[in-house]
Tab-separated table of C-alpha atoms in Angstrom:
chain	number	residue	atom	x	y	z
A	1	UNK	CA	107.357	81.495	100.102
A	2	UNK	CA	109.103	84.410	98.403
A	3	UNK	CA	108.056	86.002	95.131
A	4	UNK	CA	110.278	85.886	92.062
A	5	UNK	CA	110.866	88.641	89.528
A	6	UNK	CA	107.785	87.840	87.433
A	7	UNK	CA	105.623	87.540	90.559
A	8	UNK	CA	106.750	90.976	91.701
A	9	UNK	CA	105.955	92.383	88.271
A	10	UNK	CA	102.423	90.930	88.527
A	11	UNK	CA	101.986	92.510	91.968
A	12	UNK	CA	103.168	95.882	90.664
A	13	UNK	CA	100.786	95.574	87.729
A	14	UNK	CA	97.887	94.926	90.104
A	15	UNK	CA	98.734	97.975	92.194
A	16	UNK	CA	98.947	100.171	89.099
A	17	UNK	CA	95.591	98.920	87.873
A	18	UNK	CA	93.971	99.648	91.214
A	19	UNK	CA	95.486	103.124	91.268
A	20	UNK	CA	94.208	103.792	87.749
A	21	UNK	CA	90.707	102.616	88.630
A	22	UNK	CA	90.600	104.640	91.847
A	23	UNK	CA	91.725	107.729	89.935
A	24	UNK	CA	89.094	107.100	87.257
A	25	UNK	CA	86.364	106.740	89.862
A	26	UNK	CA	87.520	109.847	91.727
A	27	UNK	CA	87.535	111.827	88.484
A	28	UNK	CA	84.125	110.458	87.494
A	29	UNK	CA	82.662	111.543	90.834
A	30	UNK	CA	84.536	114.846	91.191
A	31	UNK	CA	82.224	117.819	91.181
A	32	UNK	CA	79.189	115.656	90.547
A	33	UNK	CA	76.120	116.714	92.471
A	34	UNK	CA	72.748	115.027	92.513
A	35	UNK	CA	70.190	116.974	90.520
A	36	UNK	CA	67.708	118.388	93.012
A	37	UNK	CA	64.839	118.000	90.583
A	38	UNK	CA	65.241	114.231	90.938
A	39	UNK	CA	65.290	114.141	94.735
A	40	UNK	CA	62.426	112.332	96.441
A	41	UNK	CA	60.400	113.991	99.160
A	42	UNK	CA	60.254	110.599	100.857
A	43	UNK	CA	61.663	107.208	99.862
A	44	UNK	CA	59.270	104.810	98.145
A	45	UNK	CA	57.816	102.155	100.387
A	46	UNK	CA	57.114	98.466	99.883
A	47	UNK	CA	54.018	97.025	101.563
A	48	UNK	CA	54.957	95.177	104.712
A	49	UNK	CA	53.399	91.897	103.607
A	50	UNK	CA	55.623	92.005	100.513
A	51	UNK	CA	58.729	92.569	102.641
A	52	UNK	CA	57.719	89.835	105.061
A	53	UNK	CA	57.282	87.380	102.195
A	54	UNK	CA	60.988	87.757	101.378
A	55	UNK	CA	62.073	86.994	104.929
A	56	UNK	CA	64.116	89.074	107.361
A	57	UNK	CA	67.044	91.263	106.422
A	58	UNK	CA	70.011	89.064	105.623
A	59	UNK	CA	72.155	89.181	108.758
A	60	UNK	CA	75.548	87.857	107.721
A	61	UNK	CA	77.035	90.835	105.944
A	62	UNK	CA	77.779	91.706	102.343
A	63	UNK	CA	79.983	89.749	99.962
A	64	UNK	CA	81.455	91.307	96.838
A	65	UNK	CA	82.200	88.849	94.065
A	66	UNK	CA	84.173	88.774	90.856
A	67	UNK	CA	84.354	85.673	88.739
A	68	UNK	CA	83.016	83.221	86.203
A	69	UNK	CA	80.063	80.864	85.757
A	70	UNK	CA	80.374	79.254	89.192
A	71	UNK	CA	79.239	82.691	90.408
A	72	UNK	CA	76.971	83.405	87.431
A	73	UNK	CA	75.053	80.267	86.488
A	74	UNK	CA	71.400	80.149	85.438
A	75	UNK	CA	68.998	79.716	88.369
A	76	UNK	CA	71.429	78.325	90.957
A	77	UNK	CA	75.062	79.096	91.692
A	78	UNK	CA	77.349	79.687	94.666
A	79	UNK	CA	76.338	83.323	95.131
A	80	UNK	CA	72.610	82.684	94.856
A	81	UNK	CA	72.805	80.014	97.544
A	82	UNK	CA	75.046	82.083	99.820
A	83	UNK	CA	72.384	84.765	99.650
A	84	UNK	CA	69.226	82.680	99.880
A	85	UNK	CA	70.382	79.907	102.202
A	86	UNK	CA	73.212	81.433	104.234
A	87	UNK	CA	71.961	84.978	104.772
A	88	UNK	CA	74.525	87.085	102.913
A	89	UNK	CA	73.845	90.160	100.854
A	90	UNK	CA	75.535	89.800	97.474
A	91	UNK	CA	77.128	92.400	95.224
A	92	UNK	CA	78.595	90.845	92.092
A	93	UNK	CA	80.316	91.713	88.829
A	94	UNK	CA	80.843	88.046	87.886
A	95	UNK	CA	80.247	87.079	84.262
A	96	UNK	CA	79.962	83.543	82.969
A	97	UNK	CA	82.667	82.749	80.443
A	98	UNK	CA	85.246	85.230	81.758
A	99	UNK	CA	88.845	84.105	82.023
A	100	UNK	CA	91.224	85.032	84.826
A	101	UNK	CA	93.435	86.755	82.261
A	102	UNK	CA	90.507	88.980	81.288
A	103	UNK	CA	89.797	89.794	84.920
A	104	UNK	CA	93.456	90.593	85.546
A	105	UNK	CA	94.331	92.684	82.514
A	106	UNK	CA	91.102	94.295	81.330
A	107	UNK	CA	89.662	96.794	83.751
A	108	UNK	CA	85.942	96.155	83.263
A	109	UNK	CA	85.299	93.884	86.242
A	110	UNK	CA	87.677	95.856	88.481
A	111	UNK	CA	85.854	99.110	87.702
A	112	UNK	CA	82.518	97.457	88.464
A	113	UNK	CA	83.968	95.881	91.609
A	114	UNK	CA	85.022	99.322	92.834
A	115	UNK	CA	81.533	100.684	92.164
A	116	UNK	CA	80.012	97.848	94.206
A	117	UNK	CA	82.271	98.579	97.169
A	118	UNK	CA	81.339	102.246	97.003
A	119	UNK	CA	77.634	101.376	96.930
A	120	UNK	CA	77.975	99.215	100.047
A	121	UNK	CA	79.873	101.943	101.891
A	122	UNK	CA	77.259	104.547	100.947
A	123	UNK	CA	74.644	102.333	102.602
A	124	UNK	CA	76.659	102.604	105.799
A	125	UNK	CA	77.979	99.044	105.652
A	126	UNK	CA	81.392	97.455	105.205
A	127	UNK	CA	81.847	94.382	103.010
A	128	UNK	CA	82.591	91.225	104.960
A	129	UNK	CA	84.653	89.457	102.289
A	130	UNK	CA	85.573	89.331	98.618
A	131	UNK	CA	84.964	86.182	96.578
A	132	UNK	CA	87.007	85.424	93.462
A	133	UNK	CA	86.299	82.582	91.036
A	134	UNK	CA	88.244	81.932	87.864
A	135	UNK	CA	90.505	79.643	85.899
A	136	UNK	CA	88.094	77.091	84.480
A	137	UNK	CA	87.697	78.992	81.222
A	138	UNK	CA	91.481	79.321	80.942
A	139	UNK	CA	92.089	75.557	80.911
A	140	UNK	CA	88.843	74.068	79.544
A	141	UNK	CA	87.320	74.315	76.083
A	142	UNK	CA	89.737	74.639	73.139
A	143	UNK	CA	92.547	75.526	75.549
A	144	UNK	CA	92.567	71.967	76.907
A	145	UNK	CA	93.706	70.548	73.570
A	146	UNK	CA	96.898	72.606	73.773
A	147	UNK	CA	97.722	71.104	77.169
A	148	UNK	CA	97.127	67.495	76.047
A	149	UNK	CA	99.630	65.449	74.085
A	150	UNK	CA	98.066	62.895	71.743
A	151	UNK	CA	97.248	59.510	73.241
A	152	UNK	CA	99.420	57.797	70.594
A	153	UNK	CA	102.394	60.127	70.997
A	154	UNK	CA	105.605	59.105	72.800
A	155	UNK	CA	104.483	61.244	75.764
A	156	UNK	CA	100.710	60.861	76.168
A	157	UNK	CA	98.930	62.830	78.858
A	158	UNK	CA	99.295	66.407	80.005
A	159	UNK	CA	102.276	68.112	78.420
A	160	UNK	CA	104.337	69.050	81.465
A	161	UNK	CA	106.011	72.072	79.890
A	162	UNK	CA	102.745	73.507	78.575
A	163	UNK	CA	100.972	72.768	81.857
A	164	UNK	CA	103.731	74.520	83.789
A	165	UNK	CA	103.459	77.573	81.570
A	166	UNK	CA	99.668	77.762	81.746
A	167	UNK	CA	99.183	77.030	85.454
A	168	UNK	CA	102.311	78.238	87.210
A	169	UNK	CA	103.072	81.189	84.991
A	170	UNK	CA	100.031	82.523	83.124
A	171	UNK	CA	97.351	81.750	85.712
A	172	UNK	CA	99.577	82.362	88.716
A	173	UNK	CA	100.561	85.808	87.458
A	174	UNK	CA	96.968	86.601	86.518
A	175	UNK	CA	95.818	85.674	90.014
A	176	UNK	CA	98.597	87.703	91.608
A	177	UNK	CA	97.609	90.713	89.539
A	178	UNK	CA	93.888	90.568	90.262
A	179	UNK	CA	94.312	89.722	93.966
A	180	UNK	CA	96.698	92.651	94.375
A	181	UNK	CA	94.321	94.969	92.528
A	182	UNK	CA	91.327	93.892	94.624
A	183	UNK	CA	93.364	94.247	97.816
A	184	UNK	CA	94.512	97.747	96.873
A	185	UNK	CA	90.972	98.879	96.042
A	186	UNK	CA	89.750	97.565	99.405
A	187	UNK	CA	92.554	99.332	101.264
A	188	UNK	CA	91.733	102.596	99.510
A	189	UNK	CA	87.955	102.473	99.797
A	190	UNK	CA	87.410	100.519	103.029
A	191	UNK	CA	90.599	101.532	104.815
A	192	UNK	CA	91.808	97.973	105.366
A	193	UNK	CA	92.285	94.647	103.689
A	194	UNK	CA	89.280	92.387	103.322
A	195	UNK	CA	89.430	88.591	103.279
A	196	UNK	CA	89.612	87.352	99.680
A	197	UNK	CA	88.428	83.800	98.992
A	198	UNK	CA	89.719	81.826	95.995
A	199	UNK	CA	88.989	78.250	94.947
A	200	UNK	CA	90.293	75.607	92.541
A	201	UNK	CA	87.184	73.641	91.479
A	202	UNK	CA	86.464	69.939	91.956
A	203	UNK	CA	87.171	66.836	89.872
A	204	UNK	CA	84.915	67.230	86.844
A	205	UNK	CA	83.781	64.300	84.689
A	206	UNK	CA	84.584	64.585	80.936
A	207	UNK	CA	81.443	62.819	79.726
A	208	UNK	CA	80.484	65.165	76.883
A	209	UNK	CA	77.501	66.805	78.586
A	210	UNK	CA	77.010	70.514	77.948
A	211	UNK	CA	74.555	73.016	79.366
A	212	UNK	CA	70.992	71.870	78.610
A	213	UNK	CA	72.246	69.390	76.047
A	214	UNK	CA	74.734	71.769	74.465
A	215	UNK	CA	72.879	75.013	73.770
A	216	UNK	CA	71.995	78.246	75.535
A	217	UNK	CA	74.227	80.709	77.396
A	218	UNK	CA	76.832	78.064	78.339
A	219	UNK	CA	76.669	75.450	75.590
A	220	UNK	CA	79.647	73.152	76.116
A	221	UNK	CA	80.819	70.465	76.268
A	222	UNK	CA	84.182	71.779	77.399
A	223	UNK	CA	86.335	68.682	78.011
A	224	UNK	CA	85.271	65.711	75.882
A	225	UNK	CA	85.967	67.321	72.471
A	226	UNK	CA	89.641	67.882	73.309
A	227	UNK	CA	90.054	64.336	74.608
A	228	UNK	CA	88.405	62.963	71.477
A	229	UNK	CA	90.575	65.159	69.253
A	230	UNK	CA	93.704	63.875	70.990
A	231	UNK	CA	92.719	60.202	70.704
A	232	UNK	CA	91.594	59.406	74.259
A	233	UNK	CA	88.744	56.912	74.530
A	234	UNK	CA	86.038	57.466	77.162
A	235	UNK	CA	87.004	56.001	80.503
A	236	UNK	CA	89.462	56.214	83.344
A	237	UNK	CA	92.311	57.768	81.351
A	238	UNK	CA	90.251	60.892	80.719
A	239	UNK	CA	89.175	61.078	84.355
A	240	UNK	CA	92.753	60.629	85.559
A	241	UNK	CA	94.002	63.465	83.357
A	242	UNK	CA	91.235	65.801	84.521
A	243	UNK	CA	92.193	64.944	88.084
A	244	UNK	CA	95.842	65.800	87.374
A	245	UNK	CA	94.799	69.084	85.769
A	246	UNK	CA	92.548	70.092	88.666
A	247	UNK	CA	95.219	69.105	91.189
A	248	UNK	CA	97.812	71.242	89.397
A	249	UNK	CA	95.516	74.249	89.490
A	250	UNK	CA	94.720	73.726	93.174
A	251	UNK	CA	98.392	73.266	94.085
A	252	UNK	CA	99.168	76.594	92.414
A	253	UNK	CA	96.481	78.433	94.373
A	254	UNK	CA	97.434	76.758	97.639
A	255	UNK	CA	101.078	77.679	97.106
A	256	UNK	CA	100.228	81.228	96.090
A	257	UNK	CA	98.110	81.883	99.167
A	258	UNK	CA	100.761	80.495	101.527
A	259	UNK	CA	102.857	83.645	101.117
A	260	UNK	CA	102.969	85.905	104.167
A	261	UNK	CA	101.915	88.809	101.940
A	262	UNK	CA	98.753	86.848	101.113
A	263	UNK	CA	97.671	86.167	104.689
A	264	UNK	CA	94.269	87.725	103.963
A	265	UNK	CA	93.650	85.380	101.011
A	266	UNK	CA	91.754	82.205	101.889
A	267	UNK	CA	92.154	79.175	99.634
A	268	UNK	CA	88.954	77.096	99.562
A	269	UNK	CA	89.724	73.479	98.701
A	270	UNK	CA	86.648	72.113	96.915
A	271	UNK	CA	88.160	68.822	95.794
A	272	UNK	CA	86.108	65.762	96.736
A	273	UNK	CA	83.133	67.934	97.626
A	274	UNK	CA	81.118	66.417	94.779
A	275	UNK	CA	80.886	62.678	94.249
A	276	UNK	CA	82.194	61.763	90.788
A	277	UNK	CA	81.640	58.019	91.072
A	278	UNK	CA	80.223	56.716	87.745
A	279	UNK	CA	76.990	55.613	89.411
A	280	UNK	CA	76.475	58.820	91.421
A	281	UNK	CA	78.065	61.806	89.749
A	282	UNK	CA	75.070	63.023	87.731
A	283	UNK	CA	73.316	63.809	91.000
A	284	UNK	CA	76.051	66.342	91.734
A	285	UNK	CA	77.315	67.391	88.292
A	286	UNK	CA	74.818	69.006	85.903
A	287	UNK	CA	77.351	68.860	83.069
A	288	UNK	CA	81.096	68.663	82.523
A	289	UNK	CA	81.937	71.862	84.407
A	290	UNK	CA	79.024	72.861	86.623
A	291	UNK	CA	77.329	71.329	89.661
A	292	UNK	CA	73.636	70.619	89.996
A	293	UNK	CA	71.666	72.732	92.504
A	294	UNK	CA	72.452	70.070	95.128
A	295	UNK	CA	76.107	70.233	94.146
A	296	UNK	CA	76.207	74.012	94.313
A	297	UNK	CA	74.673	73.812	97.798
A	298	UNK	CA	77.551	71.601	98.973
A	299	UNK	CA	80.103	73.947	97.416
A	300	UNK	CA	78.418	77.042	98.871
A	301	UNK	CA	78.566	75.481	102.345
A	302	UNK	CA	82.352	75.175	101.948
A	303	UNK	CA	82.468	78.868	101.099
A	304	UNK	CA	80.321	79.781	104.095
A	305	UNK	CA	82.732	77.929	106.382
A	306	UNK	CA	85.704	79.686	104.773
A	307	UNK	CA	84.073	83.113	105.111
A	308	UNK	CA	83.801	82.503	108.839
A	309	UNK	CA	87.495	81.560	108.970
A	310	UNK	CA	88.335	84.671	106.990
A	311	UNK	CA	86.957	86.958	109.702
A	312	UNK	CA	90.245	86.446	111.559
A	313	UNK	CA	92.511	86.513	108.502
A	314	UNK	CA	93.097	90.245	108.219
């Protein structure tokens, strides 16, 4: 797959952003010396029984993550499980609620990402892989209403032109920009490309459930209000349209990562990981957008498998 003019512009934008961040970090660190008055005579120690209670040192390397609520969810998320259950050390700048556009075009997460890489290198380690999660906040919530045509209109369903613009232009270019920026930072700081894992979510159920009943740090619901606004009754029509939306997003990511220039980028297909059968789905889906702890465990296992595949991707 070859890149078009807009794709190439997104790649160039990502490289410029990485260069700007690297220059900022180099300037921030230039001439900085640690104040001797703050140096420790010996590092502080933790009693052995306290260390033993936390288990052995995590043996599977360090992951650096940037993303949204699938990486930053209260109590249990993909990163927490990859650390606790699969033995990875985790460095993360993920923030629930962030959009891919924000990750791509504002430099906050990229600056923090660069700091995390530097911290890992200073410890004498090299990151094993980079994990990137995003897109749900770009197509759910109020944004979904703009993609849906009214149920009583001549063309009910997902508006093909709007969907094309959102998925295959806006999100594609955002992903190209952030992937290129992350790749460039890794090449500069680590001296080589690192595997970058991306994913496209699973088939959510638009049943109107938000986080903890619709309050707290992630209130929701994110899907049902738009369907109700556009005249869609609860049932299979809503589920079918969510499936089409998730498929479109996954097809974009799969296509994007098939480019020879993206050989280090691993697409993790999470579709059909979580059962969304009407009689079973609440066991796996905590609300409209997020898995239960059991669901996150299934998803994290898919990531663990992909991380292993990624060892040979660069």
